[in-house]
Amino acid sequence: MPRQLELQSVSVNYGDVVAAKDISFGLGAGEIGCLLGPSGCGKTTLLRAIAGFEPVSAGSISLHGELISSPSHNVPPEQRRVGMVFQDFALFPHLSIEDNVGFGLRTLARRERRRRVEELLELVGLGDFHARFPHELSGGQQQRVALARALAPEPEIILLDEPFSSLDSALRETLAVEVRALLKARNVTAVLVTHDQHEAFAMADSITLLNEGEIVQSDSAYNLYHHPRTRFAAAFIGDGALLTLTAADDKQWLPEIGLSPDSETGHPEPGALVQVLVRPEDVVYDPQSRVQLTVLRRAFRGAEFLYTLALPDGQQVQCLASSQVDVATGEALPVRFNQRHIVLL
Ligand code: ADP
Ligand code: MG
């Protein structure tokens, strides 16, 4: 069975600018994929290529096994059965919510159209809003209308370009979770584009991390966080310190943090420099530990203190400790490094 969406070695150029290079990824029916990365990494370009607004300069895009883009073949956007949702909602301000959602259904008989619109508004939790106008809705509600409108013509796939970025951050994550449930309920295949990892984590089944037009890592959220394969991925996803340490000997090769080799970390040669990614939750307060690090700063977070600690050589790590662990700046905090989560690069 062909996958719902398949990109094979896709490149997109704007003149001399290579905006996306050698991109391959695919989604099965009902899967939600995410293109994640900093501004300018080529996310919108790839969505526009999938929607048919940008020709590809190499590679191919297929939808449901049908070739829709290659350097010599380009199915026009209106024939692709692709739905799009944008950052700024782009609802028609002079049309009611009902007419906005029904916009792509003008070929249906009036009754049928009405029925579909009602069903979709019900689905996005706005059943009572059909007669209102966009300016009478909150940002989150408008975005749900935009989603209902994109779903109305029953596209093969929905493309969402930073759909929550104009909303405040608390609402963003809630809406991402809601939209995910909605898409899953209808088994809709979707590609989400965002620079916000929390949005990506809340919504996607799989994440393709991009940098400068290229794929850095395609993985689950869990693996991107716990097993980043490059410096870029380690720095982009989550908080953490990237320490450079010297392997001492076979038994205990990172004495500064009390790490010893195991099957996960491997056995670097004594004397080798190793890079270790340490997340704040990997540094655990432990009164029994012989590793004592100086507190440089601490920030009260309510339930926790976020401590910034100095290693003997001056490198810094962060530690999340219960706010009952109350150690002043300049004093030593005994900690244990949670080896299971530590990533060697
Ligand atoms: P993102 O959506 O990840 O922020 P874009 O896909 O918009 O990134 O842009 C990727 C790269 O392509 C950027 O370097 C951008 O400047 C360039 N770019 C985007 N659109 C055009 C265009 N129409 N003409 C020329 N360069 C473009
Ligand atoms: Mg963009």
Tab-separated table of C-alpha atoms and ligand atoms in Angstrom:
chain	number	residue	atom	x	y	z
A	1	MET	CA	0.000	0.000	0.000
A	2	PRO	CA	1.425	3.419	-0.916
A	3	ARG	CA	1.778	5.866	1.912
A	4	GLN	CA	-0.568	8.812	2.114
A	5	LEU	CA	2.278	11.262	1.600
A	6	GLU	CA	5.762	10.510	0.359
A	7	LEU	CA	8.575	12.956	-0.302
A	8	GLN	CA	11.623	11.455	-1.963
A	9	SER	CA	14.863	13.451	-2.104
A	10	VAL	CA	12.980	16.700	-2.625
A	11	SER	CA	14.918	19.893	-3.260
A	12	VAL	CA	13.384	23.318	-3.785
A	13	ASN	CA	15.386	26.279	-5.057
A	14	TYR	CA	14.590	29.956	-5.356
A	15	GLY	CA	17.041	30.981	-8.052
A	16	ASP	CA	20.426	30.351	-6.462
A	17	VAL	CA	18.986	29.891	-2.963
A	18	VAL	CA	18.601	26.245	-1.993
A	19	ALA	CA	15.665	26.449	0.432
A	20	ALA	CA	15.240	22.682	0.886
A	21	LYS	CA	17.731	20.002	0.024
A	22	ASP	CA	17.326	16.250	-0.360
A	23	ILE	CA	14.290	15.953	1.903
A	24	SER	CA	12.703	12.527	2.303
A	25	PHE	CA	9.884	11.665	4.628
A	26	GLY	CA	6.517	9.968	4.521
A	27	LEU	CA	3.282	9.662	6.428
A	28	GLY	CA	0.790	6.825	6.651
A	29	ALA	CA	-2.949	7.480	6.576
A	30	GLY	CA	-4.040	9.271	9.748
A	31	GLU	CA	-0.510	10.059	10.829
A	32	ILE	CA	0.489	13.532	11.994
A	33	GLY	CA	3.999	14.565	11.029
A	34	CYS	CA	5.810	17.718	12.003
A	35	LEU	CA	8.499	19.758	10.297
A	36	LEU	CA	10.301	21.472	13.153
A	37	GLY	CA	13.129	23.964	12.961
A	38	PRO	CA	14.248	27.559	13.354
A	39	SER	CA	12.993	30.371	11.170
A	40	GLY	CA	14.297	30.183	7.608
A	41	CYS	CA	15.074	26.443	7.654
A	42	GLY	CA	12.698	25.722	4.761
A	43	LYS	CA	9.498	24.575	6.500
A	44	THR	CA	7.048	26.806	4.625
A	45	THR	CA	8.837	26.099	1.372
A	46	LEU	CA	8.239	22.360	1.822
A	47	LEU	CA	4.559	22.859	2.679
A	48	ARG	CA	4.136	25.051	-0.383
A	49	ALA	CA	5.778	22.356	-2.487
A	50	ILE	CA	3.359	19.739	-1.102
A	51	ALA	CA	0.426	22.077	-1.783
A	52	GLY	CA	1.670	22.677	-5.331
A	53	PHE	CA	2.561	26.360	-5.045
A	54	GLU	CA	6.308	25.750	-5.441
A	55	PRO	CA	7.816	23.463	-8.098
A	56	VAL	CA	10.480	21.007	-6.925
A	57	SER	CA	13.910	21.195	-8.535
A	58	ALA	CA	14.748	17.584	-7.698
A	59	GLY	CA	12.996	14.549	-6.250
A	60	SER	CA	9.312	13.719	-6.133
A	61	ILE	CA	6.182	14.111	-4.033
A	62	SER	CA	3.366	11.561	-4.119
A	63	LEU	CA	-0.037	11.649	-2.512
A	64	HIS	CA	-1.717	8.296	-2.044
A	65	GLY	CA	0.689	6.754	-4.549
A	66	GLU	CA	-0.024	9.351	-7.221
A	67	LEU	CA	2.916	11.475	-8.363
A	68	ILE	CA	1.993	15.128	-7.857
A	69	SER	CA	5.388	16.878	-8.045
A	70	SER	CA	8.629	16.217	-9.862
A	71	PRO	CA	10.870	18.503	-11.898
A	72	SER	CA	8.914	17.486	-15.006
A	73	HIS	CA	5.426	17.035	-13.548
A	74	ASN	CA	3.307	19.386	-11.476
A	75	VAL	CA	-0.327	18.722	-10.604
A	76	PRO	CA	-1.923	22.152	-10.039
A	77	PRO	CA	-2.791	23.053	-6.425
A	78	GLU	CA	-6.578	22.981	-6.939
A	79	GLN	CA	-6.382	19.355	-8.126
A	80	ARG	CA	-4.330	18.083	-5.179
A	81	ARG	CA	-6.981	17.643	-2.498
A	82	VAL	CA	-4.786	19.353	0.045
A	83	GLY	CA	-6.197	21.557	2.826
A	84	MET	CA	-4.176	24.388	4.319
A	85	VAL	CA	-4.350	26.247	7.619
A	86	PHE	CA	-2.171	29.301	8.069
A	87	GLN	CA	-0.745	31.229	10.977
A	88	ASP	CA	-3.088	34.202	10.533
A	89	PHE	CA	-6.256	32.067	10.090
A	90	ALA	CA	-7.115	34.016	6.897
A	91	LEU	CA	-10.863	33.755	7.509
A	92	PHE	CA	-13.048	35.898	5.243
A	93	PRO	CA	-13.990	38.798	7.547
A	94	HIS	CA	-17.242	39.662	5.742
A	95	LEU	CA	-18.561	36.079	5.787
A	96	SER	CA	-20.299	34.399	8.720
A	97	ILE	CA	-18.614	31.425	10.385
A	98	GLU	CA	-21.041	29.142	8.575
A	99	ASP	CA	-20.174	30.639	5.182
A	100	ASN	CA	-16.473	30.557	5.944
A	101	VAL	CA	-16.595	26.833	6.666
A	102	GLY	CA	-18.876	26.174	3.682
A	103	PHE	CA	-16.714	28.192	1.312
A	104	GLY	CA	-15.116	25.189	-0.366
A	105	LEU	CA	-18.448	23.338	-0.590
A	106	ARG	CA	-20.245	25.616	-3.036
A	107	THR	CA	-20.755	22.782	-5.479
A	108	LEU	CA	-22.849	20.836	-2.955
A	109	ALA	CA	-26.630	21.209	-2.746
A	110	ARG	CA	-27.642	23.718	-0.073
A	111	ARG	CA	-29.021	21.182	2.325
A	112	GLU	CA	-26.064	18.858	2.111
A	113	ARG	CA	-23.717	21.791	2.497
A	114	ARG	CA	-25.524	22.954	5.606
A	115	ARG	CA	-25.362	19.514	7.104
A	116	ARG	CA	-21.588	19.239	6.507
A	117	VAL	CA	-20.933	22.695	7.939
A	118	GLU	CA	-22.937	21.918	11.059
A	119	GLU	CA	-21.146	18.641	11.538
A	120	LEU	CA	-17.742	20.317	11.215
A	121	LEU	CA	-18.589	23.181	13.563
A	122	GLU	CA	-19.819	20.600	16.040
A	123	LEU	CA	-16.553	18.725	15.615
A	124	VAL	CA	-14.442	21.785	16.459
A	125	GLY	CA	-16.714	22.642	19.388
A	126	LEU	CA	-18.312	25.701	17.811
A	127	GLY	CA	-21.798	24.387	17.042
A	128	ASP	CA	-23.487	27.509	18.409
A	129	PHE	CA	-21.342	29.988	16.514
A	130	HIS	CA	-22.501	29.514	12.924
A	131	ALA	CA	-24.158	32.930	12.587
A	132	ARG	CA	-21.283	34.908	14.083
A	133	PHE	CA	-18.559	36.742	12.227
A	134	PRO	CA	-14.807	36.151	12.623
A	135	HIS	CA	-14.186	39.335	14.659
A	136	GLU	CA	-16.677	38.089	17.254
A	137	LEU	CA	-14.511	35.053	18.029
A	138	SER	CA	-11.332	34.665	20.073
A	139	GLY	CA	-8.065	33.779	18.349
A	140	GLY	CA	-8.317	30.138	19.398
A	141	GLN	CA	-11.900	29.906	18.145
A	142	GLN	CA	-10.968	31.506	14.831
A	143	GLN	CA	-8.205	28.993	14.403
A	144	ARG	CA	-10.666	26.150	14.970
A	145	VAL	CA	-12.938	27.646	12.312
A	146	ALA	CA	-9.968	27.769	9.939
A	147	LEU	CA	-9.379	24.090	10.633
A	148	ALA	CA	-13.053	23.246	10.037
A	149	ARG	CA	-12.901	25.145	6.738
A	150	ALA	CA	-9.791	23.249	5.648
A	151	LEU	CA	-11.394	19.907	6.585
A	152	ALA	CA	-14.704	20.661	4.824
A	153	PRO	CA	-13.821	19.476	1.302
A	154	GLU	CA	-12.420	16.226	2.803
A	155	PRO	CA	-8.846	16.662	1.625
A	156	GLU	CA	-6.361	13.783	1.446
A	157	ILE	CA	-4.083	15.713	3.730
A	158	ILE	CA	-4.091	18.847	5.890
A	159	LEU	CA	-1.096	21.179	5.984
A	160	LEU	CA	-0.766	23.493	8.983
A	161	ASP	CA	1.775	26.301	8.766
A	162	GLU	CA	2.574	27.624	12.271
A	163	PRO	CA	-1.170	27.514	12.992
A	164	PHE	CA	-0.931	28.547	16.635
A	165	SER	CA	1.895	31.069	16.557
A	166	SER	CA	-0.307	34.152	16.875
A	167	LEU	CA	-1.896	32.752	20.051
A	168	ASP	CA	-0.452	33.105	23.531
A	169	SER	CA	1.766	30.266	24.678
A	170	ALA	CA	-0.641	28.717	27.217
A	171	LEU	CA	-3.406	28.504	24.610
A	172	ARG	CA	-1.006	27.196	21.981
A	173	GLU	CA	-0.292	23.911	23.691
A	174	THR	CA	-3.913	23.343	24.720
A	175	LEU	CA	-5.093	23.952	21.181
A	176	ALA	CA	-2.370	21.710	19.769
A	177	VAL	CA	-3.643	18.865	21.964
A	178	GLU	CA	-7.247	19.580	20.953
A	179	VAL	CA	-6.468	19.739	17.255
A	180	ARG	CA	-4.556	16.497	17.498
A	181	ALA	CA	-7.568	14.757	19.065
A	182	LEU	CA	-9.777	16.194	16.349
A	183	LEU	CA	-7.583	15.029	13.489
A	184	LYS	CA	-7.186	11.610	15.094
A	185	ALA	CA	-10.966	11.276	15.517
A	186	ARG	CA	-11.356	11.639	11.743
A	187	ASN	CA	-8.180	9.787	10.822
A	188	VAL	CA	-6.909	12.838	8.949
A	189	THR	CA	-3.302	12.841	7.738
A	190	ALA	CA	-1.557	16.109	8.539
A	191	VAL	CA	1.746	17.926	8.336
A	192	LEU	CA	2.345	20.531	11.021
A	193	VAL	CA	5.042	23.143	10.542
A	194	THR	CA	6.361	24.929	13.604
A	195	HIS	CA	9.448	26.358	15.272
A	196	ASP	CA	7.952	25.527	18.686
A	197	GLN	CA	9.033	22.163	20.073
A	198	HIS	CA	6.232	22.085	22.651
A	199	GLU	CA	3.662	22.390	19.894
A	200	ALA	CA	5.438	19.674	17.956
A	201	PHE	CA	5.565	17.384	20.997
A	202	ALA	CA	1.883	18.002	21.805
A	203	MET	CA	0.633	17.269	18.335
A	204	ALA	CA	2.870	15.097	16.199
A	205	ASP	CA	3.425	11.347	15.890
A	206	SER	CA	6.793	11.894	14.250
A	207	ILE	CA	9.053	14.904	13.940
A	208	THR	CA	11.487	15.877	11.219
A	209	LEU	CA	13.975	18.383	12.559
A	210	LEU	CA	15.352	20.718	9.896
A	211	ASN	CA	18.252	23.141	9.801
A	212	GLU	CA	19.279	25.267	6.835
A	213	GLY	CA	17.104	23.327	4.430
A	214	GLU	CA	18.319	19.885	5.451
A	215	ILE	CA	17.055	17.120	7.691
A	216	VAL	CA	18.948	16.911	10.962
A	217	GLN	CA	17.005	14.049	12.522
A	218	SER	CA	13.659	12.350	11.846
A	219	ASP	CA	12.450	10.768	15.037
A	220	SER	CA	9.928	10.504	17.834
A	221	ALA	CA	9.711	13.384	20.293
A	222	TYR	CA	11.165	11.076	22.953
A	223	ASN	CA	14.229	10.237	20.909
A	224	LEU	CA	14.832	13.836	19.843
A	225	TYR	CA	14.861	14.815	23.495
A	226	HIS	CA	16.716	11.863	24.969
A	227	HIS	CA	18.830	10.707	22.032
A	228	PRO	CA	19.711	13.725	19.894
A	229	ARG	CA	22.289	12.662	17.340
A	230	THR	CA	23.922	16.020	16.652
A	231	ARG	CA	24.938	19.145	18.498
A	232	PHE	CA	22.267	21.063	16.662
A	233	ALA	CA	19.505	18.703	17.797
A	234	ALA	CA	20.840	18.695	21.361
A	235	ALA	CA	20.890	22.480	21.499
A	236	PHE	CA	17.577	23.065	19.707
A	237	ILE	CA	15.460	20.602	21.688
A	238	GLY	CA	14.939	21.244	25.387
A	239	ASP	CA	17.300	22.781	27.913
A	240	GLY	CA	20.631	21.317	28.673
A	241	ALA	CA	24.336	21.848	28.951
A	242	LEU	CA	26.786	20.384	26.497
A	243	LEU	CA	29.869	19.521	28.528
A	244	THR	CA	33.270	18.667	27.131
A	245	LEU	CA	35.012	16.189	29.410
A	246	THR	CA	38.063	13.953	29.300
A	247	ALA	CA	37.674	10.227	29.620
A	248	ALA	CA	39.903	9.142	32.521
A	249	ASP	CA	40.201	5.361	32.427
A	250	ASP	CA	38.179	2.288	31.728
A	251	LYS	CA	36.438	2.157	35.078
A	252	GLN	CA	35.509	5.755	35.654
A	253	TRP	CA	36.124	7.938	32.723
A	254	LEU	CA	34.343	11.113	33.688
A	255	PRO	CA	35.446	11.622	37.300
A	256	GLU	CA	34.126	15.210	37.386
A	257	ILE	CA	30.584	13.925	37.300
A	258	GLY	CA	31.078	10.387	38.532
A	259	LEU	CA	30.176	8.681	35.285
A	260	SER	CA	31.323	5.213	34.366
A	261	PRO	CA	31.155	3.453	31.037
A	262	ASP	CA	28.238	1.204	30.219
A	263	SER	CA	26.702	-0.329	27.141
A	264	GLU	CA	24.745	2.846	26.345
A	265	THR	CA	27.586	5.279	26.675
A	266	GLY	CA	30.231	3.077	25.063
A	267	HIS	CA	33.897	3.042	26.030
A	268	PRO	CA	35.866	5.975	24.705
A	269	GLU	CA	39.667	5.688	24.908
A	270	PRO	CA	41.248	7.107	28.072
A	271	GLY	CA	42.257	10.679	27.324
A	272	ALA	CA	39.579	11.102	24.651
A	273	LEU	CA	37.457	14.230	24.745
A	274	VAL	CA	33.773	13.452	25.021
A	275	GLN	CA	30.774	15.703	24.687
A	276	VAL	CA	27.998	15.008	27.098
A	277	LEU	CA	24.506	16.462	26.964
A	278	VAL	CA	23.114	16.963	30.453
A	279	ARG	CA	19.476	18.005	30.950
A	280	PRO	CA	18.480	19.791	34.190
A	281	GLU	CA	16.440	16.774	35.323
A	282	ASP	CA	19.499	14.530	34.894
A	283	VAL	CA	21.319	16.316	37.708
A	284	VAL	CA	19.698	15.033	40.864
A	285	TYR	CA	20.139	16.355	44.400
A	286	ASP	CA	21.661	13.561	46.490
A	287	PRO	CA	23.014	14.291	49.994
A	288	GLN	CA	25.053	11.033	49.838
A	289	SER	CA	26.910	12.012	46.676
A	290	ARG	CA	30.595	12.855	46.666
A	291	VAL	CA	30.141	15.080	43.632
A	292	GLN	CA	29.775	18.547	45.122
A	293	LEU	CA	29.205	21.437	42.755
A	294	THR	CA	29.248	25.121	43.598
A	295	VAL	CA	25.966	26.994	43.286
A	296	LEU	CA	26.434	29.941	40.927
A	297	ARG	CA	22.794	31.013	40.727
A	298	ARG	CA	19.401	29.722	41.550
A	299	ALA	CA	15.913	30.634	40.418
A	300	PHE	CA	12.770	29.918	42.418
A	301	ARG	CA	10.205	28.110	40.288
A	302	GLY	CA	7.566	27.415	42.929
A	303	ALA	CA	7.768	23.658	43.350
A	304	GLU	CA	11.443	23.692	42.364
A	305	PHE	CA	14.667	25.638	42.395
A	306	LEU	CA	16.556	25.733	39.134
A	307	TYR	CA	20.180	25.698	40.274
A	308	THR	CA	23.054	26.699	38.015
A	309	LEU	CA	26.122	24.788	39.186
A	310	ALA	CA	29.813	25.018	38.339
A	311	LEU	CA	32.044	22.022	37.675
A	312	PRO	CA	35.632	22.305	39.014
A	313	ASP	CA	36.809	23.468	35.574
A	314	GLY	CA	34.135	26.167	35.375
A	315	GLN	CA	31.701	24.470	32.983
A	316	GLN	CA	28.103	24.871	34.037
A	317	VAL	CA	25.145	22.547	34.427
A	318	GLN	CA	21.646	23.102	35.670
A	319	CYS	CA	19.845	21.096	38.313
A	320	LEU	CA	16.145	21.010	39.101
A	321	ALA	CA	15.709	20.323	42.800
A	322	SER	CA	12.689	20.491	45.050
A	323	SER	CA	12.358	23.975	46.528
A	324	GLN	CA	12.801	22.373	49.949
A	325	VAL	CA	16.441	21.855	48.964
A	326	ASP	CA	17.615	25.295	49.975
A	327	VAL	CA	21.320	25.884	49.305
A	328	ALA	CA	22.677	29.416	48.977
A	329	THR	CA	24.798	30.856	46.177
A	330	GLY	CA	28.481	30.032	46.716
A	331	GLU	CA	27.784	26.887	48.729
A	332	ALA	CA	28.156	23.329	47.484
A	333	LEU	CA	25.254	21.191	46.328
A	334	PRO	CA	25.777	17.404	46.390
A	335	VAL	CA	24.439	15.896	43.178
A	336	ARG	CA	24.311	12.649	41.285
A	337	PHE	CA	24.245	12.522	37.496
A	338	ASN	CA	21.425	10.396	36.206
A	339	GLN	CA	23.444	8.332	33.825
A	340	ARG	CA	20.522	6.780	32.003
A	341	HIS	CA	19.609	10.052	30.354
A	342	ILE	CA	23.030	11.385	29.626
A	343	VAL	CA	23.803	11.568	25.950
A	344	LEU	CA	27.262	11.316	24.476
A	345	LEU	CA	27.763	13.093	21.183
B	1	ADP	P1	10.685	28.765	7.302
B	1	ADP	O1	9.252	28.590	6.924
B	1	ADP	O2	11.303	27.556	7.912
B	1	ADP	O3	10.898	29.978	8.155
B	1	ADP	P2	11.079	29.336	4.480
B	1	ADP	O4	10.682	28.090	3.805
B	1	ADP	O5	10.092	30.450	4.477
B	1	ADP	O6	11.537	29.016	5.974
B	1	ADP	O7	12.404	29.869	3.826
B	1	ADP	C1	13.535	29.044	3.580
B	1	ADP	C2	14.615	29.834	2.858
B	1	ADP	O8	14.167	30.217	1.564
B	1	ADP	C3	14.980	31.130	3.554
B	1	ADP	O9	16.360	31.324	3.385
B	1	ADP	C4	14.187	32.176	2.806
B	1	ADP	O10	14.828	33.415	2.853
B	1	ADP	C5	14.167	31.614	1.405
B	1	ADP	N1	12.939	31.985	0.674
B	1	ADP	C6	11.684	31.732	1.045
B	1	ADP	N2	10.789	32.165	0.127
B	1	ADP	C7	11.527	32.727	-0.864
B	1	ADP	C8	11.200	33.355	-2.118
B	1	ADP	N3	9.933	33.488	-2.526
B	1	ADP	N4	12.223	33.799	-2.866
B	1	ADP	C9	13.506	33.662	-2.465
B	1	ADP	N5	13.884	33.065	-1.311
B	1	ADP	C10	12.910	32.611	-0.520
B	2	MG	MG	7.546	29.647	7.573
